[in-house]
Coordinates of C-alpha atoms in Angstrom, one line a residue:
M1401 CA -45.1 -86.9 237.3
A1402 CA -41.3 -87.3 238.3
T1403 CA -39.2 -84.1 239.0
Y1404 CA -35.3 -83.7 239.3
K1405 CA -35.8 -83.1 243.2
E1406 CA -37.9 -86.3 243.4
A1407 CA -35.0 -87.9 241.5
G1408 CA -32.2 -86.5 244.1
V1409 CA -31.1 -83.2 242.7
D1410 CA -31.9 -80.2 244.4
I1411 CA -31.3 -77.2 242.3
D1412 CA -32.4 -74.9 244.7
A1413 CA -29.4 -76.3 246.9
G1414 CA -26.9 -75.9 244.4
E1415 CA -28.2 -72.2 243.7
E1416 CA -27.9 -71.5 247.4
A1417 CA -24.6 -73.3 247.5
V1418 CA -23.2 -70.9 244.8
R1419 CA -24.3 -67.8 246.5
R1420 CA -22.7 -69.0 249.6
I1421 CA -19.2 -69.3 248.4
K1422 CA -18.9 -66.5 245.7
G1423 CA -17.3 -64.2 248.1
H1424 CA -14.7 -66.9 249.4
V1425 CA -13.7 -67.6 246.0
R1426 CA -13.5 -63.9 245.0
G1427 CA -11.4 -63.0 247.9
T1428 CA -8.8 -65.2 246.1
F1429 CA -8.4 -63.4 242.8
T1430 CA -5.3 -62.2 241.6
P1431 CA -4.9 -59.9 238.8
G1432 CA -4.5 -62.5 236.0
V1433 CA -7.9 -63.7 236.7
L1434 CA -10.5 -62.2 234.0
S1435 CA -13.7 -64.4 234.6
D1436 CA -16.0 -64.0 237.7
V1437 CA -17.6 -66.9 239.5
G1438 CA -20.3 -68.4 237.3
A1439 CA -18.3 -68.3 233.8
F1440 CA -18.6 -71.5 231.5
G1441 CA -15.0 -71.1 231.2
A1442 CA -12.4 -69.6 233.8
M1443 CA -10.0 -67.4 232.4
F1444 CA -6.2 -66.1 233.7
A1445 CA -4.1 -64.1 231.8
L1446 CA -0.4 -64.8 232.3
D1447 CA 1.7 -61.6 232.4
Q1448 CA 4.5 -62.4 230.1
S1449 CA 6.5 -59.3 231.2
Q1450 CA 7.4 -61.0 234.3
Y1451 CA 9.1 -63.9 232.5
R1452 CA 11.7 -64.7 230.0
D1453 CA 10.8 -68.0 229.1
P1454 CA 8.0 -69.1 231.4
V1455 CA 7.0 -73.2 231.2
L1456 CA 3.1 -74.2 232.8
V1457 CA 3.1 -76.8 235.3
S1458 CA -0.2 -78.3 236.2
S1459 CA -0.9 -81.2 238.5
M1460 CA -4.1 -82.9 240.0
D1461 CA -5.1 -84.8 243.1
G1462 CA -7.5 -85.6 245.4
V1463 CA -7.6 -86.1 249.1
G1464 CA -8.5 -89.8 249.5
T1465 CA -9.9 -91.4 252.1
K1466 CA -9.0 -88.7 254.5
L1467 CA -12.5 -87.4 253.7
K1468 CA -14.0 -90.2 255.6
V1469 CA -12.7 -88.9 258.7
A1470 CA -13.9 -85.6 258.1
Q1471 CA -17.7 -87.2 257.1
R1472 CA -17.1 -89.0 260.4
V1473 CA -16.7 -86.0 262.7
D1474 CA -18.8 -83.5 260.6
R1475 CA -16.0 -80.9 260.0
H1476 CA -15.1 -80.1 256.5
D1477 CA -12.9 -76.8 256.5
T1478 CA -9.8 -78.6 256.7
V1479 CA -9.8 -81.0 253.6
G1480 CA -10.3 -77.8 251.4
E1481 CA -6.9 -76.9 252.4
D1482 CA -5.1 -80.5 252.5
L1483 CA -6.1 -80.5 248.8
V1484 CA -4.8 -76.8 247.7
N1485 CA -1.7 -77.6 249.4
H1486 CA -1.0 -81.2 248.7
C1487 CA -1.1 -79.9 244.6
V1488 CA 0.6 -76.7 245.8
N1489 CA 3.3 -79.1 246.7
D1490 CA 3.5 -81.1 243.9
I1491 CA 4.3 -78.4 241.5
A1492 CA 6.6 -76.6 244.0
V1493 CA 8.9 -79.1 244.0
S1494 CA 9.7 -78.4 240.3
G1495 CA 10.2 -74.8 240.9
A1496 CA 7.0 -73.6 240.1
R1497 CA 4.8 -71.0 242.0
P1498 CA 1.0 -71.4 241.7
L1499 CA -1.1 -69.4 239.3
F1500 CA -4.5 -70.8 239.7
F1501 CA -6.4 -73.8 241.2
L1502 CA -9.8 -75.6 240.1
D1503 CA -12.0 -78.0 242.2
Y1504 CA -14.2 -80.5 241.5
F1505 CA -17.1 -81.5 244.6
A1506 CA -19.4 -84.3 244.0
A1507 CA -21.8 -85.6 246.5
G1508 CA -24.7 -87.9 247.1
V1509 CA -26.6 -85.0 248.7
L1510 CA -25.5 -81.8 248.3
R1511 CA -25.6 -79.5 251.7
P1512 CA -24.7 -75.9 250.9
D1513 CA -23.3 -75.6 254.5
V1514 CA -20.9 -78.4 253.6
L1515 CA -19.6 -77.3 250.4
E1516 CA -19.3 -73.6 251.9
A1517 CA -17.0 -75.1 254.5
V1518 CA -14.8 -77.0 252.0
V1519 CA -14.7 -73.7 249.6
K1520 CA -13.4 -71.7 252.6
G1521 CA -10.6 -74.2 253.2
F1522 CA -9.5 -74.0 249.3
A1523 CA -9.6 -70.3 250.0
K1524 CA -8.0 -69.8 252.7
A1525 CA -5.1 -72.0 251.3
C1526 CA -5.2 -70.4 247.8
S1527 CA -4.7 -67.2 249.5
E1528 CA -1.9 -68.3 251.5
N1529 CA 0.0 -69.6 248.6
G1530 CA -0.6 -66.9 246.2
C1531 CA -2.8 -68.6 243.9
A1532 CA -6.4 -67.9 242.6
L1533 CA -9.5 -69.9 242.9
I1534 CA -11.0 -69.5 239.5
G1535 CA -13.5 -72.4 238.9
G1536 CA -14.6 -75.7 239.8
E1537 CA -17.5 -77.8 239.4
T1538 CA -20.2 -79.1 241.8
A1539 CA -22.1 -82.0 241.3
E1540 CA -24.9 -83.8 243.2
M1541 CA -25.1 -87.7 242.3
P1542 CA -27.4 -89.6 244.6
D1543 CA -26.9 -92.9 242.6
L1544 CA -23.1 -92.9 243.0
Y1545 CA -22.5 -91.4 246.8
A1546 CA -24.5 -92.0 249.8
R1547 CA -26.1 -89.5 251.7
G1548 CA -23.3 -87.7 253.8
E1549 CA -20.6 -88.7 251.5
Y1550 CA -18.9 -86.3 248.9
D1551 CA -15.7 -86.5 246.7
L1552 CA -13.1 -83.6 245.8
A1553 CA -10.6 -83.4 243.4
G1554 CA -8.3 -80.6 242.5
T1555 CA -6.4 -79.1 239.5
I1556 CA -3.8 -76.4 240.1
V1557 CA -1.6 -74.5 237.1
G1558 CA 1.7 -72.8 237.8
V1559 CA 4.8 -71.3 236.0
V1560 CA 8.4 -71.5 236.2
E1561 CA 11.1 -70.2 234.4
R1562 CA 12.5 -73.1 231.9
D1563 CA 15.9 -72.7 233.1
E1564 CA 15.1 -72.8 236.6
I1565 CA 13.1 -75.7 236.6
V1566 CA 14.2 -78.3 239.2
D1567 CA 14.2 -81.7 238.2
G1568 CA 16.9 -83.7 240.2
S1569 CA 19.2 -83.6 237.3
Q1570 CA 22.1 -81.8 239.4
I1571 CA 22.1 -84.6 242.1
S1572 CA 24.9 -86.5 242.4
A1573 CA 26.5 -89.0 245.1
G1574 CA 27.8 -87.4 248.4
D1575 CA 24.5 -84.8 248.3
V1576 CA 22.5 -84.3 251.7
L1577 CA 18.8 -85.4 252.0
L1578 CA 17.1 -82.6 254.4
G1579 CA 14.0 -83.4 255.8
L1580 CA 11.4 -80.8 256.5
P1581 CA 8.7 -82.0 259.0
S1582 CA 5.2 -83.1 258.2
T1583 CA 1.8 -81.8 259.8
G1584 CA 0.8 -85.3 260.5
L1585 CA -0.4 -88.1 257.7
H1586 CA -1.0 -85.2 255.2
T1587 CA -3.3 -86.9 252.6
N1588 CA -2.0 -90.5 252.4
G1589 CA -2.3 -93.6 253.9
Y1590 CA -6.0 -93.2 255.6
S1591 CA -7.2 -96.6 254.3
L1592 CA -4.5 -98.2 256.7
A1593 CA -5.1 -95.7 259.7
R1594 CA -8.7 -95.6 259.9
K1595 CA -8.9 -99.3 259.9
V1596 CA -6.1 -99.6 262.5
L1597 CA -7.5 -96.7 264.6
F1598 CA -11.3 -96.8 264.4
D1599 CA -11.5 -100.7 264.9
R1600 CA -10.2 -99.5 268.3
F1601 CA -11.1 -95.9 269.2
V1602 CA -13.8 -93.8 268.2
A1603 CA -13.0 -90.1 266.8
A1604 CA -13.3 -88.1 270.1
D1605 CA -11.3 -90.7 272.0
T1606 CA -7.9 -89.6 273.7
P1607 CA -5.2 -91.8 273.6
D1608 CA -2.7 -91.3 275.9
A1609 CA 0.1 -91.3 272.9
L1610 CA -1.8 -88.7 271.7
G1611 CA -1.2 -86.5 274.7
G1612 CA -4.5 -84.7 275.1
E1613 CA -5.2 -84.9 271.3
S1614 CA -8.4 -86.7 269.9
V1615 CA -7.8 -89.1 267.1
G1616 CA -10.2 -87.1 265.1
E1617 CA -8.3 -83.9 265.3
A1618 CA -5.0 -86.0 264.8
L1619 CA -6.0 -87.0 261.5
L1620 CA -7.5 -84.0 260.2
K1621 CA -4.6 -81.8 260.6
V1622 CA -4.0 -79.9 257.5
H1623 CA -1.7 -81.1 255.0
R1624 CA 0.8 -78.3 254.8
S1625 CA 2.5 -76.3 252.2
Y1626 CA 6.0 -76.3 252.0
L1627 CA 6.1 -73.5 249.0
D1628 CA 8.1 -71.1 251.0
A1629 CA 10.6 -73.3 252.2
V1630 CA 11.4 -74.5 248.1
Q1631 CA 11.2 -70.9 246.9
A1632 CA 14.1 -69.8 249.5
L1633 CA 16.3 -72.8 248.7
I1634 CA 16.0 -72.2 244.9
A1635 CA 16.7 -68.2 245.6
E1636 CA 19.5 -69.1 247.3
G1637 CA 21.0 -71.6 244.6
L1638 CA 21.0 -74.3 246.9
A1639 CA 18.6 -77.0 245.6
H1640 CA 19.5 -80.2 243.3
G1641 CA 16.3 -81.5 243.8
F1642 CA 13.2 -82.1 246.1
S1643 CA 10.6 -84.6 246.7
H1644 CA 6.8 -84.3 248.1
V1645 CA 6.7 -87.4 250.6
T1646 CA 3.4 -88.7 249.5
G1647 CA 1.8 -92.1 248.6
G1648 CA 4.9 -94.6 248.5
G1649 CA 6.8 -93.0 251.4
L1650 CA 10.1 -91.4 251.5
V1651 CA 12.1 -93.6 249.6
G1652 CA 9.8 -94.1 246.8
N1653 CA 8.9 -90.5 246.1
T1654 CA 12.5 -89.2 246.7
S1655 CA 13.9 -92.4 244.5
R1656 CA 12.0 -90.6 241.6
I1657 CA 14.5 -87.5 241.0
L1658 CA 17.7 -89.5 241.2
P1659 CA 19.3 -89.4 238.0
D1660 CA 20.6 -93.2 237.0
G1661 CA 23.2 -95.0 239.3
L1662 CA 22.2 -93.3 242.4
A1663 CA 20.2 -94.3 245.4
L1664 CA 19.2 -93.3 248.9
D1665 CA 21.0 -94.1 252.0
V1666 CA 18.1 -92.9 254.7
G1667 CA 18.7 -92.9 258.3
W1668 CA 15.4 -93.8 259.9
D1669 CA 16.2 -92.9 263.2
A1670 CA 17.9 -89.7 262.5
W1671 CA 14.3 -87.8 263.4
A1672 CA 11.6 -88.6 266.1
R1673 CA 8.8 -90.1 264.5
P1674 CA 5.5 -88.2 265.7
P1675 CA 2.9 -89.9 268.1
L1676 CA 0.2 -90.6 265.7
F1677 CA 2.9 -92.8 263.1
R1678 CA 3.7 -94.8 266.8
L1679 CA 0.0 -95.3 267.7
I1680 CA -1.0 -96.4 264.2
Q1681 CA 2.4 -99.0 264.3
E1682 CA 1.6 -100.3 267.6
T1683 CA -2.1 -100.5 267.4
G1684 CA -2.2 -102.4 264.3
S1685 CA 0.9 -104.3 264.5
V1686 CA 1.9 -102.7 261.2
P1687 CA 5.2 -104.4 259.9
E1688 CA 7.9 -101.5 259.9
D1689 CA 8.1 -102.1 255.7
D1690 CA 4.3 -101.1 255.6
M1691 CA 5.2 -97.8 257.5
R1692 CA 7.9 -96.8 255.5
R1693 CA 5.9 -97.3 252.3
T1694 CA 2.5 -96.1 253.5
F1695 CA 3.4 -92.7 255.5
N1696 CA 5.3 -90.0 255.6
L1697 CA 6.4 -90.7 259.2
G1698 CA 7.1 -87.1 260.0
V1699 CA 9.1 -86.1 256.9
G1700 CA 6.7 -84.4 254.0
L1701 CA 9.3 -82.8 251.9
V1702 CA 12.9 -83.8 250.9
A1703 CA 15.3 -81.1 250.1
V1704 CA 18.5 -82.6 248.1
V1705 CA 21.6 -80.1 248.8
A1706 CA 24.9 -80.5 248.6
E1707 CA 27.3 -81.1 251.3
A1708 CA 29.2 -78.0 251.1
D1709 CA 26.0 -76.4 251.0
R1710 CA 24.4 -78.3 253.9
Q1711 CA 24.6 -75.8 256.9
R1712 CA 23.8 -72.8 254.6
A1713 CA 20.3 -74.7 253.7
L1714 CA 19.6 -75.3 257.2
T1715 CA 20.2 -71.4 258.0
V1716 CA 18.0 -70.4 255.4
L1717 CA 15.1 -72.8 256.3
G1718 CA 15.8 -72.1 259.8
A1719 CA 15.2 -68.2 259.3
L1720 CA 11.9 -69.0 257.8
G1721 CA 11.0 -71.1 261.2
E1722 CA 11.6 -74.3 259.5
P1723 CA 13.1 -76.9 262.1
A1724 CA 14.7 -79.1 258.8
F1725 CA 17.0 -81.8 259.9
E1726 CA 19.5 -84.2 257.9
I1727 CA 17.9 -87.8 257.5
G1728 CA 20.6 -89.4 255.0
R1729 CA 22.7 -89.1 251.8
V1730 CA 22.6 -90.0 248.4
V1731 CA 25.0 -93.1 247.6
A1732 CA 26.2 -94.6 244.1
R1733 CA 23.8 -97.5 243.6

């Protein structure tokens, strides 16, 4: 006789995991949420009285091999925040505010405590971004993932007025690029970073370059949200475009929003590169071009504003505690 549990899937563990996360999930619910935890389909009612011509904006992403770092040090709360904030940023740059988030968690062996830690991270970031965590999927698949391994993905849906969409179409030559600081690698470049750093260090090591911080701590810094900064610039009519600096680096991502005939002139010495990036480059002898295409190098978001609005934009961001800095210009190709 064979049972599902003997095949590697523990239904009891799954039920215990759901019991643990219910409170965290419900704590994110906003007035638009119509369904409870466990429903076959999550329901959300858009209050159309608040909008003139609403457009829904969606995005889906993962955390990548940053999960290998979390699994190595057995800390799982930060990657949930990473995923939500990454998805929020991807729709925020078009002017959207997030409405709701759905997650996918798949593991070789389901540990309820690990799932709870991840979901606590989801819930924390959702609450901070005014976003409801309304549904998801938890899968235990021993033939696809090794014991101790899991994977994450998330989908976000937000809304923006049609005539307030920020798509880069207003960008012109002479516009200024303002950089907003990152909080580390965010969720990109971890395959290279792990190869370089874990060939030389263990997660608990504290290289002099990191000023007392361990390698594991530096690599698990939470991918931050830029929602408030983006919305503040939009509210003041200052935003010509935004780019979320993820895989492909600063130039690769910002070039995606430029109208034809324009290019970027980036001053790579305009800001101090954070120590973690210098440590990766020096430890692995990583070529500069690879660094620029793989990592954010300390700039997690680029805001494009008119030259005449440069100081006003910096003042608006400064009022939020955002130490933004000029990193270049838009030029004719």
